[in-house]
Amino acid sequence: MATKVHLAQRPEADELLGRSPLAALIGMLLDQQVPMEWAFSGPYTIMERLGADDLDAGEIAACDPERFAALLSEKPAVHRYPGSMAKRVQQLCRYLVEHYDGDAERLWTDVADGKELFKRLNALPGYGKQKAQIFVALLGKQYGVRPDGWREAAGDYGEEGARRSVADITGPDSLAEVRAFKQQMKAAAKAAKASG
């Protein structure tokens, strides 16, 4: 894969995300209720704490759940909710071992089209429709994974020039634009709820 990304805004964490499909999937999984950079730095922190130079789905899946939760809970914690996220990361890795022989990249290497890619991502533990659409957009926009119909499968996140999600972050400026967009959406949702 070896792609240059700026999702964690930390060179060593971004280097891992650029070469490890599993790291990218775990980063996306962690991307909730914490700042994006924190979420996407998580895979690098996990790798370091495991004492490895890459992430291995089989190793993570087989890890003792209490030990793995403790790894994610060490200060600084990998996530605001390290215990529940440790469970989710292990569920994701178990799923990849069971369905893709632990090879995260197989999720997209042989897909027929964007719909199938979305369907595979949407089936992952901890991924829902929105997360799957964002990841389709991320793969298409930054990793060069562009099966037919990928933009449609990504929904609004696939739009050219959008500043909606992590798929659109290429540096500090675009990160600020995505943040501003998310704040506008939250404010609009809050206003709609108040008037409803």
PDB file of C-alpha atoms in Angstrom:
ATOM      1  CA  MET A   1       0.000   0.000   0.000  1.00  0.00           C
ATOM      2  CA  ALA A   2       2.692   2.561   1.068  1.00  0.00           C
ATOM      3  CA  THR A   3       0.792   5.802   0.633  1.00  0.00           C
ATOM      4  CA  LYS A   4       1.644   9.215   2.084  1.00  0.00           C
ATOM      5  CA  VAL A   5      -1.183  10.234   4.420  1.00  0.00           C
ATOM      6  CA  HIS A   6      -1.577  12.915   7.094  1.00  0.00           C
ATOM      7  CA  LEU A   7      -4.389  11.498   9.194  1.00  0.00           C
ATOM      8  CA  ALA A   8      -2.631  11.356  12.568  1.00  0.00           C
ATOM      9  CA  GLN A   9      -0.579  14.520  11.925  1.00  0.00           C
ATOM     10  CA  ARG A  10       2.394  12.598  13.403  1.00  0.00           C
ATOM     11  CA  PRO A  11       4.987  11.383  10.866  1.00  0.00           C
ATOM     12  CA  GLU A  12       5.649   7.973  12.456  1.00  0.00           C
ATOM     13  CA  ALA A  13       1.936   7.227  12.947  1.00  0.00           C
ATOM     14  CA  ASP A  14       1.100   8.430   9.419  1.00  0.00           C
ATOM     15  CA  GLU A  15       3.909   6.275   7.974  1.00  0.00           C
ATOM     16  CA  LEU A  16       2.286   3.194   9.567  1.00  0.00           C
ATOM     17  CA  LEU A  17      -1.164   4.202   8.283  1.00  0.00           C
ATOM     18  CA  GLY A  18       0.336   4.599   4.819  1.00  0.00           C
ATOM     19  CA  ARG A  19       1.791   1.088   4.700  1.00  0.00           C
ATOM     20  CA  SER A  20      -0.563  -0.982   6.870  1.00  0.00           C
ATOM     21  CA  PRO A  21      -4.151  -1.624   5.741  1.00  0.00           C
ATOM     22  CA  LEU A  22      -4.881  -2.993   9.223  1.00  0.00           C
ATOM     23  CA  ALA A  23      -3.631   0.221  10.866  1.00  0.00           C
ATOM     24  CA  ALA A  24      -5.927   2.279   8.616  1.00  0.00           C
ATOM     25  CA  LEU A  25      -8.917   0.063   9.494  1.00  0.00           C
ATOM     26  CA  ILE A  26      -8.161   0.274  13.228  1.00  0.00           C
ATOM     27  CA  GLY A  27      -7.682   4.053  13.024  1.00  0.00           C
ATOM     28  CA  MET A  28     -11.091   4.382  11.377  1.00  0.00           C
ATOM     29  CA  LEU A  29     -12.614   2.119  14.033  1.00  0.00           C
ATOM     30  CA  LEU A  30     -11.161   4.313  16.809  1.00  0.00           C
ATOM     31  CA  ASP A  31     -12.418   7.497  15.104  1.00  0.00           C
ATOM     32  CA  GLN A  32     -15.376   8.251  17.349  1.00  0.00           C
ATOM     33  CA  GLN A  33     -15.759  10.454  20.409  1.00  0.00           C
ATOM     34  CA  VAL A  34     -12.101  11.551  20.204  1.00  0.00           C
ATOM     35  CA  PRO A  35     -10.235  13.967  17.900  1.00  0.00           C
ATOM     36  CA  MET A  36      -9.326  12.394  14.548  1.00  0.00           C
ATOM     37  CA  GLU A  37      -5.580  12.723  15.119  1.00  0.00           C
ATOM     38  CA  TRP A  38      -5.885  10.872  18.435  1.00  0.00           C
ATOM     39  CA  ALA A  39      -7.860   8.060  16.781  1.00  0.00           C
ATOM     40  CA  PHE A  40      -5.460   7.662  13.860  1.00  0.00           C
ATOM     41  CA  SER A  41      -2.398   7.763  16.158  1.00  0.00           C
ATOM     42  CA  GLY A  42      -3.905   4.800  18.031  1.00  0.00           C
ATOM     43  CA  PRO A  43      -2.651   2.037  15.710  1.00  0.00           C
ATOM     44  CA  TYR A  44       0.943   3.261  16.062  1.00  0.00           C
ATOM     45  CA  THR A  45       0.634   3.379  19.861  1.00  0.00           C
ATOM     46  CA  ILE A  46      -0.823  -0.162  19.884  1.00  0.00           C
ATOM     47  CA  MET A  47       2.020  -1.413  17.664  1.00  0.00           C
ATOM     48  CA  GLU A  48       4.641   0.177  19.941  1.00  0.00           C
ATOM     49  CA  ARG A  49       3.079  -1.255  23.088  1.00  0.00           C
ATOM     50  CA  LEU A  50       2.974  -4.716  21.506  1.00  0.00           C
ATOM     51  CA  GLY A  51       6.703  -4.317  20.845  1.00  0.00           C
ATOM     52  CA  ALA A  52       6.244  -4.934  17.126  1.00  0.00           C
ATOM     53  CA  ASP A  53       7.186  -3.142  13.904  1.00  0.00           C
ATOM     54  CA  ASP A  54       3.809  -3.778  12.290  1.00  0.00           C
ATOM     55  CA  LEU A  55       0.289  -4.737  13.318  1.00  0.00           C
ATOM     56  CA  ASP A  56      -0.820  -8.353  12.953  1.00  0.00           C
ATOM     57  CA  ALA A  57      -4.537  -9.208  13.040  1.00  0.00           C
ATOM     58  CA  GLY A  58      -3.840 -12.756  14.229  1.00  0.00           C
ATOM     59  CA  GLU A  59      -1.632 -11.576  17.088  1.00  0.00           C
ATOM     60  CA  ILE A  60      -4.161  -8.962  18.221  1.00  0.00           C
ATOM     61  CA  ALA A  61      -7.076 -11.407  17.922  1.00  0.00           C
ATOM     62  CA  ALA A  62      -5.214 -13.998  20.025  1.00  0.00           C
ATOM     63  CA  CYS A  63      -4.068 -11.507  22.678  1.00  0.00           C
ATOM     64  CA  ASP A  64      -5.465 -12.010  26.178  1.00  0.00           C
ATOM     65  CA  PRO A  65      -8.411  -9.539  26.365  1.00  0.00           C
ATOM     66  CA  GLU A  66      -7.392  -8.188  29.789  1.00  0.00           C
ATOM     67  CA  ARG A  67      -3.776  -7.707  28.681  1.00  0.00           C
ATOM     68  CA  PHE A  68      -4.904  -5.995  25.481  1.00  0.00           C
ATOM     69  CA  ALA A  69      -7.306  -3.692  27.356  1.00  0.00           C
ATOM     70  CA  ALA A  70      -4.451  -2.823  29.750  1.00  0.00           C
ATOM     71  CA  LEU A  71      -2.198  -1.965  26.761  1.00  0.00           C
ATOM     72  CA  LEU A  72      -4.791   0.469  25.421  1.00  0.00           C
ATOM     73  CA  SER A  73      -5.432   1.922  28.886  1.00  0.00           C
ATOM     74  CA  GLU A  74      -1.794   2.811  29.673  1.00  0.00           C
ATOM     75  CA  LYS A  75      -1.209   6.557  29.875  1.00  0.00           C
ATOM     76  CA  PRO A  76      -1.675   8.190  27.480  1.00  0.00           C
ATOM     77  CA  ALA A  77      -4.678   6.011  26.690  1.00  0.00           C
ATOM     78  CA  VAL A  78      -5.279   5.025  23.072  1.00  0.00           C
ATOM     79  CA  HIS A  79      -8.902   6.222  23.326  1.00  0.00           C
ATOM     80  CA  ARG A  80     -11.251   7.948  25.738  1.00  0.00           C
ATOM     81  CA  TYR A  81     -12.876   4.513  26.245  1.00  0.00           C
ATOM     82  CA  PRO A  82      -9.859   2.189  26.068  1.00  0.00           C
ATOM     83  CA  GLY A  83     -11.601  -0.877  27.521  1.00  0.00           C
ATOM     84  CA  SER A  84     -14.521  -0.947  25.100  1.00  0.00           C
ATOM     85  CA  MET A  85     -12.268   0.029  22.185  1.00  0.00           C
ATOM     86  CA  ALA A  86      -9.847  -2.793  23.029  1.00  0.00           C
ATOM     87  CA  LYS A  87     -12.802  -5.206  22.688  1.00  0.00           C
ATOM     88  CA  ARG A  88     -13.804  -3.654  19.354  1.00  0.00           C
ATOM     89  CA  VAL A  89     -10.269  -3.778  17.949  1.00  0.00           C
ATOM     90  CA  GLN A  90     -10.018  -7.465  18.908  1.00  0.00           C
ATOM     91  CA  GLN A  91     -13.455  -8.195  17.387  1.00  0.00           C
ATOM     92  CA  LEU A  92     -12.348  -6.503  14.163  1.00  0.00           C
ATOM     93  CA  CYS A  93      -9.110  -8.523  14.085  1.00  0.00           C
ATOM     94  CA  ARG A  94     -10.951 -11.800  14.807  1.00  0.00           C
ATOM     95  CA  TYR A  95     -13.336 -11.056  11.950  1.00  0.00           C
ATOM     96  CA  LEU A  96     -10.397 -10.387   9.606  1.00  0.00           C
ATOM     97  CA  VAL A  97      -8.737 -13.661  10.674  1.00  0.00           C
ATOM     98  CA  GLU A  98     -11.978 -15.628  10.148  1.00  0.00           C
ATOM     99  CA  HIS A  99     -12.996 -14.066   6.823  1.00  0.00           C
ATOM    100  CA  TYR A 100      -9.770 -12.800   5.216  1.00  0.00           C
ATOM    101  CA  ASP A 101      -6.978 -14.927   6.770  1.00  0.00           C
ATOM    102  CA  GLY A 102      -5.955 -11.865   8.780  1.00  0.00           C
ATOM    103  CA  ASP A 103      -5.103  -9.886   5.631  1.00  0.00           C
ATOM    104  CA  ALA A 104      -6.951  -6.554   5.908  1.00  0.00           C
ATOM    105  CA  GLU A 105      -6.056  -5.553   2.344  1.00  0.00           C
ATOM    106  CA  ARG A 106      -8.088  -8.485   0.990  1.00  0.00           C
ATOM    107  CA  LEU A 107     -11.197  -6.493   1.914  1.00  0.00           C
ATOM    108  CA  TRP A 108     -10.629  -4.458  -1.243  1.00  0.00           C
ATOM    109  CA  THR A 109      -8.097  -6.186  -3.500  1.00  0.00           C
ATOM    110  CA  ASP A 110     -10.637  -8.354  -5.329  1.00  0.00           C
ATOM    111  CA  VAL A 111     -13.904  -6.410  -5.078  1.00  0.00           C
ATOM    112  CA  ALA A 112     -16.074  -6.223  -8.182  1.00  0.00           C
ATOM    113  CA  ASP A 113     -17.277  -2.672  -7.532  1.00  0.00           C
ATOM    114  CA  GLY A 114     -17.845   0.082  -4.985  1.00  0.00           C
ATOM    115  CA  LYS A 115     -21.082  -1.509  -3.758  1.00  0.00           C
ATOM    116  CA  GLU A 116     -19.275  -4.713  -2.847  1.00  0.00           C
ATOM    117  CA  LEU A 117     -16.500  -2.751  -1.127  1.00  0.00           C
ATOM    118  CA  PHE A 118     -19.068  -0.834   0.911  1.00  0.00           C
ATOM    119  CA  LYS A 119     -20.871  -4.080   1.775  1.00  0.00           C
ATOM    120  CA  ARG A 120     -17.638  -5.707   3.019  1.00  0.00           C
ATOM    121  CA  LEU A 121     -16.696  -2.682   5.139  1.00  0.00           C
ATOM    122  CA  ASN A 122     -20.231  -2.308   6.497  1.00  0.00           C
ATOM    123  CA  ALA A 123     -20.049  -5.958   7.685  1.00  0.00           C
ATOM    124  CA  LEU A 124     -16.985  -5.261   9.864  1.00  0.00           C
ATOM    125  CA  PRO A 125     -17.514  -5.237  13.639  1.00  0.00           C
ATOM    126  CA  GLY A 126     -17.586  -1.620  14.850  1.00  0.00           C
ATOM    127  CA  TYR A 127     -18.347  -0.244  11.381  1.00  0.00           C
ATOM    128  CA  GLY A 128     -21.754   1.070  10.405  1.00  0.00           C
ATOM    129  CA  LYS A 129     -23.028   2.706   7.236  1.00  0.00           C
ATOM    130  CA  GLN A 130     -21.348   6.083   7.812  1.00  0.00           C
ATOM    131  CA  LYS A 131     -17.967   4.646   8.849  1.00  0.00           C
ATOM    132  CA  ALA A 132     -18.021   2.266   5.862  1.00  0.00           C
ATOM    133  CA  GLN A 133     -18.849   5.139   3.465  1.00  0.00           C
ATOM    134  CA  ILE A 134     -16.062   7.301   4.897  1.00  0.00           C
ATOM    135  CA  PHE A 135     -13.578   4.437   4.571  1.00  0.00           C
ATOM    136  CA  VAL A 136     -14.614   3.833   0.934  1.00  0.00           C
ATOM    137  CA  ALA A 137     -13.982   7.549   0.336  1.00  0.00           C
ATOM    138  CA  LEU A 138     -10.639   7.383   2.173  1.00  0.00           C
ATOM    139  CA  LEU A 139      -9.519   4.413   0.078  1.00  0.00           C
ATOM    140  CA  GLY A 140     -10.563   6.117  -3.154  1.00  0.00           C
ATOM    141  CA  LYS A 141      -9.246   9.586  -2.420  1.00  0.00           C
ATOM    142  CA  GLN A 142      -5.982   8.760  -0.666  1.00  0.00           C
ATOM    143  CA  TYR A 143      -5.046   5.106  -1.221  1.00  0.00           C
ATOM    144  CA  GLY A 144      -5.876   4.784  -4.927  1.00  0.00           C
ATOM    145  CA  VAL A 145      -8.433   2.005  -4.335  1.00  0.00           C
ATOM    146  CA  ARG A 146     -11.088   2.959  -6.879  1.00  0.00           C
ATOM    147  CA  PRO A 147     -13.351   0.120  -7.989  1.00  0.00           C
ATOM    148  CA  ASP A 148     -16.177   1.118 -10.344  1.00  0.00           C
ATOM    149  CA  GLY A 149     -18.822   3.118  -8.495  1.00  0.00           C
ATOM    150  CA  TRP A 150     -16.679   3.876  -5.433  1.00  0.00           C
ATOM    151  CA  ARG A 151     -17.763   7.524  -5.269  1.00  0.00           C
ATOM    152  CA  GLU A 152     -21.443   6.542  -5.344  1.00  0.00           C
ATOM    153  CA  ALA A 153     -20.835   3.873  -2.669  1.00  0.00           C
ATOM    154  CA  ALA A 154     -19.152   6.522  -0.494  1.00  0.00           C
ATOM    155  CA  GLY A 155     -22.206   8.801  -0.731  1.00  0.00           C
ATOM    156  CA  ASP A 156     -21.528  12.488   0.018  1.00  0.00           C
ATOM    157  CA  TYR A 157     -18.096  11.526   1.386  1.00  0.00           C
ATOM    158  CA  GLY A 158     -16.992  10.547  -2.124  1.00  0.00           C
ATOM    159  CA  GLU A 159     -17.595  14.019  -3.559  1.00  0.00           C
ATOM    160  CA  GLU A 160     -14.590  15.583  -5.276  1.00  0.00           C
ATOM    161  CA  GLY A 161     -13.273  18.529  -3.242  1.00  0.00           C
ATOM    162  CA  ALA A 162     -15.466  17.777  -0.211  1.00  0.00           C
ATOM    163  CA  ARG A 163     -14.255  18.652   3.274  1.00  0.00           C
ATOM    164  CA  ARG A 164     -16.538  16.329   5.237  1.00  0.00           C
ATOM    165  CA  SER A 165     -14.416  13.619   6.801  1.00  0.00           C
ATOM    166  CA  VAL A 166     -11.036  12.059   7.448  1.00  0.00           C
ATOM    167  CA  ALA A 167     -11.069  11.012   3.769  1.00  0.00           C
ATOM    168  CA  ASP A 168     -10.434  14.682   2.893  1.00  0.00           C
ATOM    169  CA  ILE A 169      -7.562  15.356   5.313  1.00  0.00           C
ATOM    170  CA  THR A 170      -4.264  15.897   3.537  1.00  0.00           C
ATOM    171  CA  GLY A 171      -2.623  18.247   6.047  1.00  0.00           C
ATOM    172  CA  PRO A 172      -3.290  20.815   8.805  1.00  0.00           C
ATOM    173  CA  ASP A 173      -5.329  23.161   6.541  1.00  0.00           C
ATOM    174  CA  SER A 174      -7.755  20.504   5.328  1.00  0.00           C
ATOM    175  CA  LEU A 175      -8.007  19.166   8.911  1.00  0.00           C
ATOM    176  CA  ALA A 176      -9.180  22.622  10.021  1.00  0.00           C
ATOM    177  CA  GLU A 177     -11.709  22.731   7.139  1.00  0.00           C
ATOM    178  CA  VAL A 178     -13.105  19.281   8.035  1.00  0.00           C
ATOM    179  CA  ARG A 179     -13.358  20.351  11.699  1.00  0.00           C
ATOM    180  CA  ALA A 180     -15.249  23.508  10.690  1.00  0.00           C
ATOM    181  CA  PHE A 181     -17.646  21.452   8.541  1.00  0.00           C
ATOM    182  CA  LYS A 182     -18.318  19.019  11.409  1.00  0.00           C
ATOM    183  CA  GLN A 183     -19.000  21.905  13.808  1.00  0.00           C
ATOM    184  CA  GLN A 184     -21.473  23.418  11.305  1.00  0.00           C
ATOM    185  CA  MET A 185     -23.263  20.065  11.008  1.00  0.00           C
ATOM    186  CA  LYS A 186     -23.475  19.680  14.807  1.00  0.00           C
ATOM    187  CA  ALA A 187     -24.824  23.229  15.182  1.00  0.00           C
ATOM    188  CA  ALA A 188     -27.404  22.620  12.431  1.00  0.00           C
ATOM    189  CA  ALA A 189     -28.517  19.349  14.031  1.00  0.00           C
ATOM    190  CA  LYS A 190     -28.796  21.040  17.437  1.00  0.00           C
ATOM    191  CA  ALA A 191     -30.836  23.902  15.959  1.00  0.00           C
ATOM    192  CA  ALA A 192     -33.133  21.468  14.138  1.00  0.00           C
ATOM    193  CA  LYS A 193     -33.673  19.485  17.344  1.00  0.00           C
ATOM    194  CA  ALA A 194     -34.435  22.673  19.329  1.00  0.00           C
ATOM    195  CA  SER A 195     -37.009  23.868  16.775  1.00  0.00           C
ATOM    196  CA  GLY A 196     -38.510  20.383  16.284  1.00  0.00           C
TER     197      GLY A 196
END
